[in-house]
XYZ file of C-alpha atoms in Angstrom:
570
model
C 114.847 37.866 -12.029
C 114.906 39.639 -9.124
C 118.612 39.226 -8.747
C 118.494 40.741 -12.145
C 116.390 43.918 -10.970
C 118.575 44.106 -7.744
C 121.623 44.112 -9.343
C 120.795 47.314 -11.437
C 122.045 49.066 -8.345
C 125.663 48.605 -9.624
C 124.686 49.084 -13.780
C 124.504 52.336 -15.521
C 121.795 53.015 -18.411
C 123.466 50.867 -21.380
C 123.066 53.664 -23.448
C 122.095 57.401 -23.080
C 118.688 58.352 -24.207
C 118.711 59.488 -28.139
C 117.367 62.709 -29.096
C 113.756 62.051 -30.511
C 113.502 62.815 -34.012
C 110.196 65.519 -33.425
C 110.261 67.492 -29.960
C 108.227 66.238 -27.098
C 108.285 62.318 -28.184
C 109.064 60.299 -25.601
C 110.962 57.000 -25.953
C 109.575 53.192 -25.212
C 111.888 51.966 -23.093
C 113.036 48.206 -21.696
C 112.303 47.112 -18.265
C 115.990 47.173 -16.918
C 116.208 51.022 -18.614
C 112.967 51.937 -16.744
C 113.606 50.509 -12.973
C 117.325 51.651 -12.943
C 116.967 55.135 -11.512
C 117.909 54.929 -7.726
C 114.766 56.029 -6.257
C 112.794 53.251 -7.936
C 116.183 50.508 -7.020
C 115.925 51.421 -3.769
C 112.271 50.991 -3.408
C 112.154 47.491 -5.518
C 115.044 46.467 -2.699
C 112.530 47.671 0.419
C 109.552 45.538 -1.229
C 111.974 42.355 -1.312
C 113.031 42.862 2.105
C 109.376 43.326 3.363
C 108.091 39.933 1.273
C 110.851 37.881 2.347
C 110.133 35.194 0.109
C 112.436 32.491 -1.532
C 114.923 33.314 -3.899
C 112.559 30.998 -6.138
C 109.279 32.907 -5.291
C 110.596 35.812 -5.843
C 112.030 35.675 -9.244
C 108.750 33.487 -10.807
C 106.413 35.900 -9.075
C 107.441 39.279 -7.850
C 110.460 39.904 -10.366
C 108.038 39.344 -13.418
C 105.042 41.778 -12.118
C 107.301 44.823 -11.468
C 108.946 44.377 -14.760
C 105.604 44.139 -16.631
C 104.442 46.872 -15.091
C 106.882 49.032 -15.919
C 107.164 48.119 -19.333
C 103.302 48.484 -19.935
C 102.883 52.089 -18.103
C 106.748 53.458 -19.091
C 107.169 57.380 -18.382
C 103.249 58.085 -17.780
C 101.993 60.275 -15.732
C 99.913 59.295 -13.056
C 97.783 62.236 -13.196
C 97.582 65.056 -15.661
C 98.118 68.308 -13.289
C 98.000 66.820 -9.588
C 100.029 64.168 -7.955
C 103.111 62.376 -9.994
C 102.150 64.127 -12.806
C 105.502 64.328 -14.341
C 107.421 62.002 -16.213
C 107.426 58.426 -14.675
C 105.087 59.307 -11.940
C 102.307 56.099 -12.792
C 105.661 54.231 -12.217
C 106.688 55.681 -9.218
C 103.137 56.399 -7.449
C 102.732 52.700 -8.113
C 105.738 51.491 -6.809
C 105.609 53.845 -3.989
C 102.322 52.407 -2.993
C 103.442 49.168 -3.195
C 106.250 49.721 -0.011
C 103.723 51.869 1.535
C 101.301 49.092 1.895
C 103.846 46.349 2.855
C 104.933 48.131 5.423
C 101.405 49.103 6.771
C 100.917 45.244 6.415
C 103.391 44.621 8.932
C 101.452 45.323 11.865
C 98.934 43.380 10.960
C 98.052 39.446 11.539
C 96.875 38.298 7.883
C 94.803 36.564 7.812
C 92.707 38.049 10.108
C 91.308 36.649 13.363
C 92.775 33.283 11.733
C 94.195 30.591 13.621
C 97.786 30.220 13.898
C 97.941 27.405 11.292
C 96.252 29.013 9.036
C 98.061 32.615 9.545
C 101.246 30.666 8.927
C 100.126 28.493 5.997
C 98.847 31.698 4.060
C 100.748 35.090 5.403
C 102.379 34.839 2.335
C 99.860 35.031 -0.027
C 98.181 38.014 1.953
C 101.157 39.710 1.438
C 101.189 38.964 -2.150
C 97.999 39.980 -2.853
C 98.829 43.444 -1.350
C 102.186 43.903 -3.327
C 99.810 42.805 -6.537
C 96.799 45.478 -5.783
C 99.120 47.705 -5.344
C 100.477 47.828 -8.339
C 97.148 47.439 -10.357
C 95.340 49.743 -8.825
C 96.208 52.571 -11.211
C 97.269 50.822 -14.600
C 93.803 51.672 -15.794
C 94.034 55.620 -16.256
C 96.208 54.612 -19.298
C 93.219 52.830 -20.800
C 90.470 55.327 -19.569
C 92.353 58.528 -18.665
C 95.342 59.146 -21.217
C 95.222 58.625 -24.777
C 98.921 57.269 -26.540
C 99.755 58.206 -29.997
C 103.065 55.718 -31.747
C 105.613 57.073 -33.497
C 108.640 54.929 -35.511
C 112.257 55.686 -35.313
C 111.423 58.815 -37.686
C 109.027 60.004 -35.699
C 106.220 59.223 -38.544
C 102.972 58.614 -36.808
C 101.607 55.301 -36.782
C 98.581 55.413 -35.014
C 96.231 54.931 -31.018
C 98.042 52.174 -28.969
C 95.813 50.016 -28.292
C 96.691 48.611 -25.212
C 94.858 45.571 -24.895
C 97.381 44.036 -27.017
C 100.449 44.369 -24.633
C 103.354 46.794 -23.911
C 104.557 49.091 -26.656
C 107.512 47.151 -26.957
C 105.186 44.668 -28.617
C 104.759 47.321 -31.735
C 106.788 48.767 -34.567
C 106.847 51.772 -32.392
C 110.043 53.409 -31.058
C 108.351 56.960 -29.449
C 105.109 57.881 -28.076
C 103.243 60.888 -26.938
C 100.427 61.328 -23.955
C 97.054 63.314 -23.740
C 94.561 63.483 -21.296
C 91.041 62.192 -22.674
C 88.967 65.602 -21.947
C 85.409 65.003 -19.870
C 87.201 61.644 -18.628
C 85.047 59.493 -16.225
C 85.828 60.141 -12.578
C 87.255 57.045 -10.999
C 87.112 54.198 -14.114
C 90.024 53.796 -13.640
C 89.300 51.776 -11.236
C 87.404 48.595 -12.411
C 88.868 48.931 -15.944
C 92.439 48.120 -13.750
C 90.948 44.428 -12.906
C 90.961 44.102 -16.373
C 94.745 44.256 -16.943
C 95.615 42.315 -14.176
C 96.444 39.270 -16.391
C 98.773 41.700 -18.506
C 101.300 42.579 -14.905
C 100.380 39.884 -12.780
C 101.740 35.875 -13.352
C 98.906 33.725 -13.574
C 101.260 31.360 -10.828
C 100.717 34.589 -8.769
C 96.804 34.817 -9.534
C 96.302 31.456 -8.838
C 98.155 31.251 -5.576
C 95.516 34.495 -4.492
C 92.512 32.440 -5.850
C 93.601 29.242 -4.196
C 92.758 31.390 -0.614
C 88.547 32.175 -0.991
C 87.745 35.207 1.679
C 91.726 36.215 0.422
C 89.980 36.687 -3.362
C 86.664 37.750 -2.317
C 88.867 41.302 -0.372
C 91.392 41.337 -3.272
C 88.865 41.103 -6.315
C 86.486 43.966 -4.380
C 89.449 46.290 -3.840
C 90.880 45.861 -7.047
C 87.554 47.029 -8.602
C 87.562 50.227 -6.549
C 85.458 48.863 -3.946
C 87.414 49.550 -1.003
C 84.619 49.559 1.573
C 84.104 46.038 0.817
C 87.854 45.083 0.780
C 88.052 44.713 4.222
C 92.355 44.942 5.675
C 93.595 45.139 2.238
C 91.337 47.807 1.175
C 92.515 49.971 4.071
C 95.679 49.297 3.406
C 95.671 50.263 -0.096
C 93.733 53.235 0.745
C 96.296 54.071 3.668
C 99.075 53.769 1.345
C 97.494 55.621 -2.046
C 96.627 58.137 -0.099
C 100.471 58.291 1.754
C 102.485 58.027 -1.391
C 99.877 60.826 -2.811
C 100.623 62.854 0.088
C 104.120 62.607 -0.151
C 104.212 63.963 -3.515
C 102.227 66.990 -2.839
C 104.278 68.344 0.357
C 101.267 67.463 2.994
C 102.328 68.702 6.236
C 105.638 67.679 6.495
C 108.486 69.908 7.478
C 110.038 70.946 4.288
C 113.862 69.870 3.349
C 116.499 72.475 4.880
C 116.700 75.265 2.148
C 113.300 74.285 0.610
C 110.419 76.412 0.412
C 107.105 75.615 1.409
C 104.163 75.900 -1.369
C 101.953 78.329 -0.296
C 98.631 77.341 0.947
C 96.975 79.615 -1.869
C 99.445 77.700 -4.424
C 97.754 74.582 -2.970
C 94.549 75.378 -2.546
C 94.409 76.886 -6.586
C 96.215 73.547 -7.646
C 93.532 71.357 -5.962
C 90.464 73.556 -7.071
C 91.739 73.147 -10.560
C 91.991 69.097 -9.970
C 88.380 69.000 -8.383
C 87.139 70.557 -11.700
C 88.994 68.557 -14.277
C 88.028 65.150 -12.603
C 84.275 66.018 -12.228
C 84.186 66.373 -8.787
C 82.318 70.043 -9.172
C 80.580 69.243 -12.044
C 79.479 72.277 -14.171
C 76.988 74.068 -16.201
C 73.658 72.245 -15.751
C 70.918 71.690 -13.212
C 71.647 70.658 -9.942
C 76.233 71.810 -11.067
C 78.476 72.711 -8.607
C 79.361 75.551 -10.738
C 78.401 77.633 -13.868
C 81.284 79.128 -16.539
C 80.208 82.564 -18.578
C 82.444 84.684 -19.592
C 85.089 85.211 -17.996
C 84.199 84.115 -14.329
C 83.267 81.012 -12.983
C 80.434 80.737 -10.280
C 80.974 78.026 -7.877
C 78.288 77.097 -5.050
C 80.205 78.183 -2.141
C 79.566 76.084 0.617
C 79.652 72.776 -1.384
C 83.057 74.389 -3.340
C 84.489 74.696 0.145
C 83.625 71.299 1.880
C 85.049 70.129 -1.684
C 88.011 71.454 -1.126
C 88.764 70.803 2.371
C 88.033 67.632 1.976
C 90.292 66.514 -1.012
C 93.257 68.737 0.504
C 92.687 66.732 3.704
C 92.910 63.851 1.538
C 96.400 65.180 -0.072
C 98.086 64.932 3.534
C 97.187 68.782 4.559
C 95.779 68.739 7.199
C 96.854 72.643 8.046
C 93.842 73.870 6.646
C 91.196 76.975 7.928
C 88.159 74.911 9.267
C 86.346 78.298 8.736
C 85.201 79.096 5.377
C 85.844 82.880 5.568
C 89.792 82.444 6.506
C 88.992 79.700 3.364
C 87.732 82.320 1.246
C 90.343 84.675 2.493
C 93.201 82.941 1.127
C 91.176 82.452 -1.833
C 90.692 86.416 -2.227
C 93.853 87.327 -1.471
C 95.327 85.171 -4.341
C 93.579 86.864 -6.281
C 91.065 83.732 -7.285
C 88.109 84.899 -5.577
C 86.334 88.141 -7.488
C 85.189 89.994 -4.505
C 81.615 91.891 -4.814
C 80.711 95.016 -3.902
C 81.412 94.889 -0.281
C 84.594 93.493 -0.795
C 83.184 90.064 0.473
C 83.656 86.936 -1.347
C 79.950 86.014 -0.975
C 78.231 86.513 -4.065
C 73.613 85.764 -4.505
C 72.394 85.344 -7.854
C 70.054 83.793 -9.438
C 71.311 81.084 -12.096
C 69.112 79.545 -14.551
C 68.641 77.362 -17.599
C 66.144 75.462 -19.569
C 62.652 74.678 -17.340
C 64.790 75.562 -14.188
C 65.662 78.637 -12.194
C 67.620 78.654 -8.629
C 68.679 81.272 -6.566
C 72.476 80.324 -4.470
C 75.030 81.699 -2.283
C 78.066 81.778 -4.778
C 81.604 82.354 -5.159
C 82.655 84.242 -8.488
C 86.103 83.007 -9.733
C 88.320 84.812 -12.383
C 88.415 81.850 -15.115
C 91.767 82.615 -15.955
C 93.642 81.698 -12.952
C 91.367 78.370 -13.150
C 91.911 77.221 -16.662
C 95.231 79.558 -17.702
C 95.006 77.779 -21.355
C 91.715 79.092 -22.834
C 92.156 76.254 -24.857
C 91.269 73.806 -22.051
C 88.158 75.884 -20.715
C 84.668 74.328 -20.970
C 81.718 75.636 -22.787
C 79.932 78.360 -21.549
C 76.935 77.740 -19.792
C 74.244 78.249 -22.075
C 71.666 79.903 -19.550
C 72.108 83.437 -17.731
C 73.472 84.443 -14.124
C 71.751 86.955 -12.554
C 73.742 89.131 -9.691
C 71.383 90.301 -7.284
C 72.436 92.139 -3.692
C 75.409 90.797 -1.895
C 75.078 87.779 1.050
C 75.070 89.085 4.186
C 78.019 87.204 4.932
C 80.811 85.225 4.380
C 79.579 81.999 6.297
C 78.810 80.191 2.861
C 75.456 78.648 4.187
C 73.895 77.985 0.464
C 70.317 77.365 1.061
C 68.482 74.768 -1.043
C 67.534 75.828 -4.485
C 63.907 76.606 -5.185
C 61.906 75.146 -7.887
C 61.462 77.636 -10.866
C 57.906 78.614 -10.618
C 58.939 79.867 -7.178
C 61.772 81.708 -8.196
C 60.281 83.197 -10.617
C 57.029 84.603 -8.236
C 59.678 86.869 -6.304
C 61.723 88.553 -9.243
C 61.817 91.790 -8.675
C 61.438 91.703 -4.805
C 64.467 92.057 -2.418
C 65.996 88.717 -1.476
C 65.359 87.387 1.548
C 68.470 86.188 3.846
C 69.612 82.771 3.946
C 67.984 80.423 6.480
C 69.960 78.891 8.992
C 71.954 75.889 8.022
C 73.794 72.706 9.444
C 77.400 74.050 9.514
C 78.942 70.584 10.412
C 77.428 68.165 8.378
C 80.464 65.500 7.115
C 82.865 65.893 4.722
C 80.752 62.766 2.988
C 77.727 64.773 2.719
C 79.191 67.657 1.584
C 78.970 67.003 -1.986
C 74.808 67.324 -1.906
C 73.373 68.066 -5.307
C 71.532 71.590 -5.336
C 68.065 70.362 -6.873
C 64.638 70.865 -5.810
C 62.844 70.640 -8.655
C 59.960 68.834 -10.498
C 61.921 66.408 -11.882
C 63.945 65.518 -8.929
C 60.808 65.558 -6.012
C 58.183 63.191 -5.075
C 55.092 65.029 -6.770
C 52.248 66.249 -4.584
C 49.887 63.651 -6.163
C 51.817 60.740 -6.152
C 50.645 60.327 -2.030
C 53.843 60.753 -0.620
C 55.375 63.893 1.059
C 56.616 66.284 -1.288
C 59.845 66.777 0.392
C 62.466 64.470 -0.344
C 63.492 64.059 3.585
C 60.541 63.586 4.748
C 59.543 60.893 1.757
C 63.210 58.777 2.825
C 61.889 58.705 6.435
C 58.051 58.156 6.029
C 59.637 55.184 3.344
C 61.671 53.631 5.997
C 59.855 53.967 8.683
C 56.979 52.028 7.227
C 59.356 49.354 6.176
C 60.660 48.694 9.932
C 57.270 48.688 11.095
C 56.033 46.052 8.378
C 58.647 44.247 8.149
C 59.504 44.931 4.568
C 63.182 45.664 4.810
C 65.678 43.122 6.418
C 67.317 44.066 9.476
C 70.673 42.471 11.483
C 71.597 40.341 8.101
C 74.877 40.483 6.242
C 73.035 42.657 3.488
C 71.072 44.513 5.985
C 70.965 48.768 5.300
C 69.946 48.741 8.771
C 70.958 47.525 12.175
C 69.216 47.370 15.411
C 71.986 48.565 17.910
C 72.600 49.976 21.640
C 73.908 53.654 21.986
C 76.801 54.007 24.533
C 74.466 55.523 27.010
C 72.085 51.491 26.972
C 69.628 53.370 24.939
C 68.125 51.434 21.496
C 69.042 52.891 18.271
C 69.039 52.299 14.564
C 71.852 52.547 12.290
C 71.366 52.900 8.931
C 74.102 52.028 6.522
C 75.039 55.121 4.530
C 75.150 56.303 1.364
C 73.874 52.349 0.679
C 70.563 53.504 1.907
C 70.112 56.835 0.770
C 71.235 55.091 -2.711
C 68.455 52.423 -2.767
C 66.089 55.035 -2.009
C 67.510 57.100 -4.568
C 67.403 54.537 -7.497
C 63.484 53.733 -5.602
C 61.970 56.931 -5.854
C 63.996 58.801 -8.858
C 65.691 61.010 -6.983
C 69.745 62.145 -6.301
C 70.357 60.157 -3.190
C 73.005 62.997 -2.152
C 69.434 65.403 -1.974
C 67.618 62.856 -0.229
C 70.425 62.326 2.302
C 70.953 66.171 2.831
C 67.034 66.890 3.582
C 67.096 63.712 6.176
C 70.113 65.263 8.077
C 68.139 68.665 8.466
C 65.429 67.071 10.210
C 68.097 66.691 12.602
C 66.520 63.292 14.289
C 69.952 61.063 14.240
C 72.152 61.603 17.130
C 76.014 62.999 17.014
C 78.792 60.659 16.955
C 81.701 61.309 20.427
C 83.594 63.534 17.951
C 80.752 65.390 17.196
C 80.203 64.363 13.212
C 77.192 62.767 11.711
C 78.842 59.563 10.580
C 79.114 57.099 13.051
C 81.362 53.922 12.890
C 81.403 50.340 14.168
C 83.411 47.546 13.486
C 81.749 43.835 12.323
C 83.022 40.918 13.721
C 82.351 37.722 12.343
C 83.536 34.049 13.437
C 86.011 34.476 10.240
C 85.983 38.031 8.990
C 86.051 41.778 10.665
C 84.637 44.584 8.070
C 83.821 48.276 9.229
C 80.463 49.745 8.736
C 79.709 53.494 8.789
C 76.013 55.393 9.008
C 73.560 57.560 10.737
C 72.457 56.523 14.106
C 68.417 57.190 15.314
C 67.090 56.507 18.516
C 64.564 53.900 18.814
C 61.568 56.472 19.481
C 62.669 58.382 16.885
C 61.622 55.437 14.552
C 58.306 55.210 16.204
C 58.803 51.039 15.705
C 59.574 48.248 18.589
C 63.203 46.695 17.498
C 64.557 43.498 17.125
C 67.628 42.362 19.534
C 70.622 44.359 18.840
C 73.096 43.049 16.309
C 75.558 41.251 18.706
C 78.154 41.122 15.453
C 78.047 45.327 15.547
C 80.379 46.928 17.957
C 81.728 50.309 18.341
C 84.807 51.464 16.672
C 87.332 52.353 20.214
């Protein structure tokens, strides 16, 4: 059938689009209606070009996906307020991705480090099972993201598609409206998208990927979200999601002659409004990114900032301050940021709830420009936020909560200035939670330290010199390794570590991992981050694996041979 989708580059819509019966319905639409815009022609000819497969192939197993896919996810969004979030954009976005990644696959020899007769025997069905994540790896916002209501010809409601039992065409319906499911989980999307696989993808086509063991092992991790263990395809997925999204946004490309540019205060409002709908700064409880009263919203500044750089970084812009006041700035002068009495954007208070009481460096947002429709706000956060005297600065260096009984010892006295703070900790750690509380620290009296850094390192430390924790394996958290400079080291796996830990010890692995990089014993990658990466090489596979690095003293433990498999990433 490709033919059949090809050839829609010569064919008008059969017939215009009627005029739905009740205003904002939209239509369920056939395949051939919904791939006949040119944009989405063109880009079904580019991924035919790129596969190069038989005429044969191509019609029993590309021809069939595309069509299925289009008929299951019709005009959806892909996102509610952020990228593709118009008509058609699931479509598009995944369609997009789809040529992104095929071309990215290009350069590459799949599989890889593969002999020729085996590269040759199954390039093919490499590239298949790229074209095929591709265009899963979204389909399940329309299960856990967006809720579909079905209308008849009339326009008379008939009820929740249910999606599990095929396309819409398979109902009495003839319209359909979207909503967004409000407190959605963040990134469900993801596995739940496996799980329609069998609904867009020809079971010849499923087979052929299955057929090819390593090839399924990558394709069924990435297709559950798990792009770290997805090996090339994951990174090429990721490469291309993250192109296509960045195309859609702007990024920093030079804008069409006549266009003009989004501001980076448009941008930077539009993506702070995104980070809060998805859960990313989560709100109004213990250990939040933010708190909503009234009519402001206080967000933790430094971890609303490395939020927000990070995700626009993410979007393609890359043309972003790297200083948080020019950050704030921006912020201020678009009339976002509620300045305080200095005309800073640095706001201390004291924030707290039920059994806990912290006091934070804070920005204080005007609601209104964050949630314009009062009717989408959140609760109000059921506590009370206390302004006290204004931060010294704008540097955003939030300082670790304290636990309540301490906060409450100094009420009344004059606060004390922030304590010096790691200003270049990685965009990964930057999402820390804020909690140092009872519930959330080793106790005194359990025998262990009573802060949570100093519990992680005492914990692994111990297990290296017992022997308790497997080193220089496959599964291994940590790897005995040599520094550039011939010196021993340790690298240990993060956030897989922190995590075990974490689920150990009853405590946010994001805390633990913050209070282990202020002890400030692992060493600085070349580029000066935290994060350090190497590349594993295998007789038959080549993964990437990413951590903090300790010298050997620094561990206090002799260390096995270094991991001849672990290599640094040139």
């Amino acid at each position: 059938m490709l033919n059949g989708l090809i050839t829609i580059v010569t064919r008008r819509q059969r017939e215009p689009e009627t005029k739905p019966p009740i205003k904002g319905l939209l239509p369920i639409r056939t395949s051939d209606l919904l791939l006949t815009p040119s944009a989405r022609r063109q880009r079904i000819r580019k991924i035919a070009n790129l596969l190069a497969f038989p005429g044969e192939h191509r019609r029993e197993l590309v021809d069939p996906a595309i069509q299925r896919l289009a008929l299951l996810v019709q005009d959806l969004p892909a996102s509610e307020a952020h990228h593709h979030a118009g008509r058609g954009g699931l479509l598009d976005h995944s369609l997009e991705t789809a040529l992104y990644a095929l071309q990215r696959r290009q350069g590459h020899i799949l599989p890889p480090h593969a002999e020729t007769e085996r590269v040759i025997h199954e390039a093919d069905a490499w590239s298949y099972a790229v074209l095929a994540l591709a265009l899963l790896h979204d389909v399940g916002k329309v299960v856990v993201d967006q809720q579909i209501t079905l209308y008849d010809a009339d326009g008379h409601r008939i009820g929740l598609w249910n999606v599990w039992d095929g396309p819409m065409n398979n109902t009495a319906a003839s319209w359909y409206t979207v909503r967004y499911v409000p407190g959605r989980s963040r990134r469900l999307h993801e596995p739940i998208s496996a799980l329609l696989a069998h609904q867009i993808i020809p079971p010849q086509g499923i087979a052929w990927i299955a057929r090819h063991r390593e090839l399924l092992e990558l394709w069924a991790a990435a297709l559950h979200g798990r792009l770290e263990d997805a090996g090339i395809i994951g990174q090429l997925l990721h490469q291309a999601d993250r192109e296509s999204v960045a195309q859609n946004l702007g990024g920093d490309r030079p804008a069409p002659v006549g266009a003009a540019k989004q501001p980076l205060g448009d941008r930077m409002l539009t993506t702070l409004r995104y980070l809060l709908r998805e859960g990313v700064l989560p709100l109004n409880r213990n250990g939040a990114a933010g708190w909503l009263q009234g009519q402001d919203l206080w967000l933790v500044s430094k971890r609303a900032a490395d939020a927000l750089r990070e995700q626009l970084h993410e979007e393609g812009f890359h043309s972003v301050p790297s200083r948080n006041e020019r950050l704030f700035d921006v912020l201020q002068e678009y009339g976002v940021i509620v300045p305080n009495s200095e005309e800073r954007a640095i706001w201390r208070a004291r924030v707290a709830g039920d059994g806990w009481e912290h006091e934070l460096t804070l920005l204080r947002m005007a609601a209104s420009r964050i949630w314009p429709d009062p009717e989408q706000r959140p609760s109000d956060f059921d506590g009370y936020i206390n302004a006290l005297a204004p931060a010294a600065s704008d540097t955003a260096q939030d300082e670790e909560p304290r636990s309540g009984a301490d906060a409450v010892q100094d009420q009344g006295s004059t606060p004390e200035q922030p304590p010096a703070r790691d200003t270049d900790a990685d965009a990964q750690f930057s999402n820390a939670a804020h909690v140092e509380s009872a519930q959330d620290t080793p106790k005194p009296d359990s025998g262990r330290p009573t802060d949570a850094g100093e519990a992680f390192w005492s914990w692994l430390t111990t297990a290296i010199k017992e022997g308790t924790i497997r080193m220089n394996t496959t599964e291994s958290r940590i790897h005995s390794i040599t520094t550039d400079t011939g010196e021993p080291a340790v690298l240990v796996v993060s956030p897989g570590i922190f995590q075990d830990f974490g689920r150990e010890h009853g405590i946010e692995w994001q805390h633990v991992q913050k209070r282990v990089l202020k002890k400030r014993l692992h060493l600085k990658a070349s580029e000066g981050t935290n994060i350090h990466r190497y590349v594993v090489k295998g007789d038959r596979r080549q993964g990437e694996l990413k951590g903090l690095v300790f010298p050997a003293d620094a561990v206090g433990s002799s260390l096995p041979a270094p991991n001849p498999h672990i290599h640094p990433m040139s």
